[in-house]
Amino acid sequence: MQERADRLNNQAIMFASDGSFTEAIACFKRAITLDKDNYLLWYNLGLTYRDCGKLKEACESLEIAANYSPDNQDVKETLATLYLTLEKPEKVRSICIEVLDSTPSAAHFWNLLGVVEFQAENYEKATDFFEHAVFFNPYYLDALYNLKDAYNTLGNHKGEIECEEKIKQIKK
């Protein structure tokens, strides 16, 4: 029976879901030798590296996935979130701005920009980004929580209460 990249991908996903990361990575690498331009294989390899704590390798794989599928927001959001974890704010900003230039309504990227600015203690800028995220997706709980925290930090109690009320409504 001939090896196929899609079957190796499926097998690797099963290994990864069982916590057998070494086997999963080996399957993904073998699949990539059969279909090196397949962004999904690189993306899944990146997720697996991330899940087993190999963050440098995860970034490298996700960068390759992003090169093969430059308009894929899932890949870019995963990569930006990973760079946020690695405390590389300039890389997060770069990815977010690139996506928002072509898709201004991409709420997750506004939220990520807000998190970067909040971490840098640029609270007013963070608030603006969180407000954009909530504007484009009023049901985006993470952005609402982040906006609530930003309002709290800035002493905007009215805004904080409004966020809390929206969060309660969404959770009903």
GROMACS .gro file of C-alpha atoms in nm:
model
  172
    1MET     CA    1   0.000   0.000   0.000
    2GLN     CA    2   0.137   0.338  -0.101
    3GLU     CA    3   0.188   0.608   0.164
    4ARG     CA    4  -0.032   0.913   0.128
    5ALA     CA    5   0.013   1.249   0.293
    6ASP     CA    6  -0.353   1.273   0.395
    7ARG     CA    7  -0.344   0.937   0.571
    8LEU     CA    8  -0.019   1.024   0.748
    9ASN     CA    9  -0.177   1.354   0.854
   10ASN     CA   10  -0.477   1.171   1.001
   11GLN     CA   11  -0.252   0.923   1.179
   12ALA     CA   12  -0.039   1.204   1.318
   13ILE     CA   13  -0.347   1.383   1.450
   14MET     CA   14  -0.451   1.064   1.629
   15PHE     CA   15  -0.104   1.027   1.781
   16ALA     CA   16  -0.105   1.391   1.893
   17SER     CA   17  -0.451   1.363   2.048
   18ASP     CA   18  -0.322   1.067   2.252
   19GLY     CA   19  -0.018   1.266   2.364
   20SER     CA   20   0.222   1.063   2.149
   21PHE     CA   21   0.397   1.372   2.017
   22THR     CA   22   0.717   1.205   1.897
   23GLU     CA   23   0.517   0.969   1.676
   24ALA     CA   24   0.290   1.250   1.558
   25ILE     CA   25   0.586   1.468   1.460
   26ALA     CA   26   0.745   1.176   1.273
   27CYS     CA   27   0.421   1.120   1.078
   28PHE     CA   28   0.387   1.488   0.990
   29LYS     CA   29   0.749   1.504   0.875
   30ARG     CA   30   0.700   1.196   0.657
   31ALA     CA   31   0.381   1.345   0.512
   32ILE     CA   32   0.566   1.667   0.436
   33THR     CA   33   0.827   1.473   0.238
   34LEU     CA   34   0.538   1.355   0.021
   35ASP     CA   35   0.360   1.691  -0.005
   36LYS     CA   36   0.591   1.972   0.107
   37ASP     CA   37   0.367   2.255  -0.022
   38ASN     CA   38   0.068   2.148   0.187
   39TYR     CA   39   0.013   2.426   0.440
   40LEU     CA   40  -0.213   2.206   0.653
   41LEU     CA   41   0.066   1.957   0.720
   42TRP     CA   42   0.296   2.240   0.831
   43TYR     CA   43   0.016   2.395   1.039
   44ASN     CA   44  -0.062   2.067   1.215
   45LEU     CA   45   0.310   2.007   1.273
   46GLY     CA   46   0.331   2.355   1.427
   47LEU     CA   47   0.035   2.284   1.655
   48THR     CA   48   0.193   1.958   1.764
   49TYR     CA   49   0.526   2.124   1.839
   50ARG     CA   50   0.341   2.390   2.037
   51ASP     CA   51   0.143   2.132   2.232
   52CYS     CA   52   0.458   1.943   2.332
   53GLY     CA   53   0.637   2.262   2.435
   54LYS     CA   54   0.875   2.303   2.140
   55LEU     CA   55   0.782   2.662   2.073
   56LYS     CA   56   1.074   2.756   1.846
   57GLU     CA   57   0.996   2.463   1.617
   58ALA     CA   58   0.627   2.552   1.634
   59CYS     CA   59   0.700   2.904   1.510
   60GLU     CA   60   0.918   2.775   1.228
   61SER     CA   61   0.649   2.534   1.109
   62LEU     CA   62   0.374   2.793   1.137
   63GLU     CA   63   0.581   3.046   0.942
   64ILE     CA   64   0.613   2.791   0.661
   65ALA     CA   65   0.238   2.723   0.677
   66ALA     CA   66   0.174   3.098   0.653
   67ASN     CA   67   0.402   3.122   0.348
   68TYR     CA   68   0.210   2.846   0.171
   69SER     CA   69  -0.129   2.990   0.269
   70PRO     CA   70  -0.075   3.365   0.312
   71ASP     CA   71  -0.445   3.451   0.344
   72ASN     CA   72  -0.523   3.188   0.607
   73GLN     CA   73  -0.623   3.375   0.921
   74ASP     CA   74  -0.623   3.063   1.141
   75VAL     CA   75  -0.255   3.007   1.070
   76LYS     CA   76  -0.170   3.371   1.130
   77GLU     CA   77  -0.374   3.395   1.449
   78THR     CA   78  -0.207   3.083   1.587
   79LEU     CA   79   0.134   3.219   1.497
   80ALA     CA   80   0.061   3.563   1.645
   81THR     CA   81  -0.071   3.406   1.965
   82LEU     CA   82   0.242   3.194   1.991
   83TYR     CA   83   0.460   3.503   1.945
   84LEU     CA   84   0.256   3.671   2.218
   85THR     CA   85   0.339   3.379   2.448
   86LEU     CA   86   0.707   3.412   2.353
   87GLU     CA   87   0.693   3.785   2.432
   88LYS     CA   88   0.773   3.898   2.079
   89PRO     CA   89   0.535   4.196   2.049
   90GLU     CA   90   0.680   4.329   1.725
   91LYS     CA   91   0.610   4.000   1.548
   92VAL     CA   92   0.253   4.001   1.686
   93ARG     CA   93   0.202   4.359   1.567
   94SER     CA   94   0.342   4.280   1.225
   95ILE     CA   95   0.112   3.982   1.171
   96CYS     CA   96  -0.195   4.166   1.301
   97ILE     CA   97  -0.135   4.476   1.090
   98GLU     CA   98  -0.081   4.262   0.781
   99VAL     CA   99  -0.414   4.084   0.834
  100LEU     CA  100  -0.604   4.400   0.930
  101ASP     CA  101  -0.478   4.580   0.619
  102SER     CA  102  -0.670   4.332   0.406
  103THR     CA  103  -0.948   4.240   0.652
  104PRO     CA  104  -1.024   4.532   0.886
  105SER     CA  105  -1.311   4.341   1.049
  106ALA     CA  106  -1.087   4.059   1.182
  107ALA     CA  107  -1.179   4.098   1.549
  108HIS     CA  108  -0.925   3.847   1.683
  109PHE     CA  109  -0.638   4.050   1.544
  110TRP     CA  110  -0.769   4.372   1.700
  111ASN     CA  111  -0.787   4.185   2.029
  112LEU     CA  112  -0.430   4.056   1.993
  113LEU     CA  113  -0.307   4.409   1.923
  114GLY     CA  114  -0.491   4.520   2.235
  115VAL     CA  115  -0.323   4.253   2.445
  116VAL     CA  116   0.020   4.360   2.317
  117GLU     CA  117  -0.050   4.722   2.406
  118PHE     CA  118  -0.199   4.630   2.744
  119GLN     CA  119   0.112   4.430   2.828
  120ALA     CA  120   0.322   4.732   2.728
  121GLU     CA  121   0.106   4.943   2.962
  122ASN     CA  122  -0.029   5.149   2.672
  123TYR     CA  123  -0.378   5.125   2.817
  124GLU     CA  124  -0.554   5.385   2.604
  125LYS     CA  125  -0.419   5.230   2.284
  126ALA     CA  126  -0.515   4.884   2.414
  127THR     CA  127  -0.866   5.011   2.491
  128ASP     CA  128  -0.901   5.140   2.135
  129PHE     CA  129  -0.800   4.803   1.991
  130PHE     CA  130  -1.032   4.610   2.225
  131GLU     CA  131  -1.317   4.845   2.129
  132HIS     CA  132  -1.250   4.769   1.762
  133ALA     CA  133  -1.261   4.395   1.835
  134VAL     CA  134  -1.595   4.428   2.016
  135PHE     CA  135  -1.732   4.656   1.745
  136PHE     CA  136  -1.664   4.393   1.480
  137ASN     CA  137  -1.776   4.104   1.702
  138PRO     CA  138  -2.004   4.214   1.988
  139TYR     CA  139  -2.016   3.855   2.120
  140TYR     CA  140  -1.639   3.811   2.147
  141LEU     CA  141  -1.603   3.732   2.517
  142ASP     CA  142  -1.223   3.748   2.536
  143ALA     CA  143  -1.226   4.097   2.389
  144LEU     CA  144  -1.504   4.205   2.625
  145TYR     CA  145  -1.311   4.078   2.927
  146ASN     CA  146  -0.999   4.252   2.801
  147LEU     CA  147  -1.190   4.575   2.738
  148LYS     CA  148  -1.341   4.553   3.087
  149ASP     CA  149  -0.991   4.518   3.237
  150ALA     CA  150  -0.862   4.809   3.031
  151TYR     CA  151  -1.153   5.027   3.140
  152ASN     CA  152  -1.084   4.927   3.500
  153THR     CA  153  -0.718   5.018   3.469
  154LEU     CA  154  -0.809   5.357   3.322
  155GLY     CA  155  -1.075   5.420   3.589
  156ASN     CA  156  -1.361   5.413   3.338
  157HIS     CA  157  -1.614   5.250   3.570
  158LYS     CA  158  -1.910   5.322   3.342
  159GLY     CA  159  -1.740   5.136   3.056
  160GLU     CA  160  -1.641   4.856   3.291
  161ILE     CA  161  -2.003   4.813   3.405
  162GLU     CA  162  -2.128   4.814   3.044
  163CYS     CA  163  -1.882   4.537   2.957
  164GLU     CA  164  -1.990   4.336   3.260
  165GLU     CA  165  -2.355   4.367   3.156
  166LYS     CA  166  -2.276   4.255   2.799
  167ILE     CA  167  -2.079   3.960   2.930
  168LYS     CA  168  -2.372   3.855   3.151
  169GLN     CA  169  -2.614   3.883   2.857
  170ILE     CA  170  -2.393   3.667   2.636
  171LYS     CA  171  -2.349   3.401   2.904
  172LYS     CA  172  -2.727   3.361   2.951
   0.00000   0.00000   0.00000
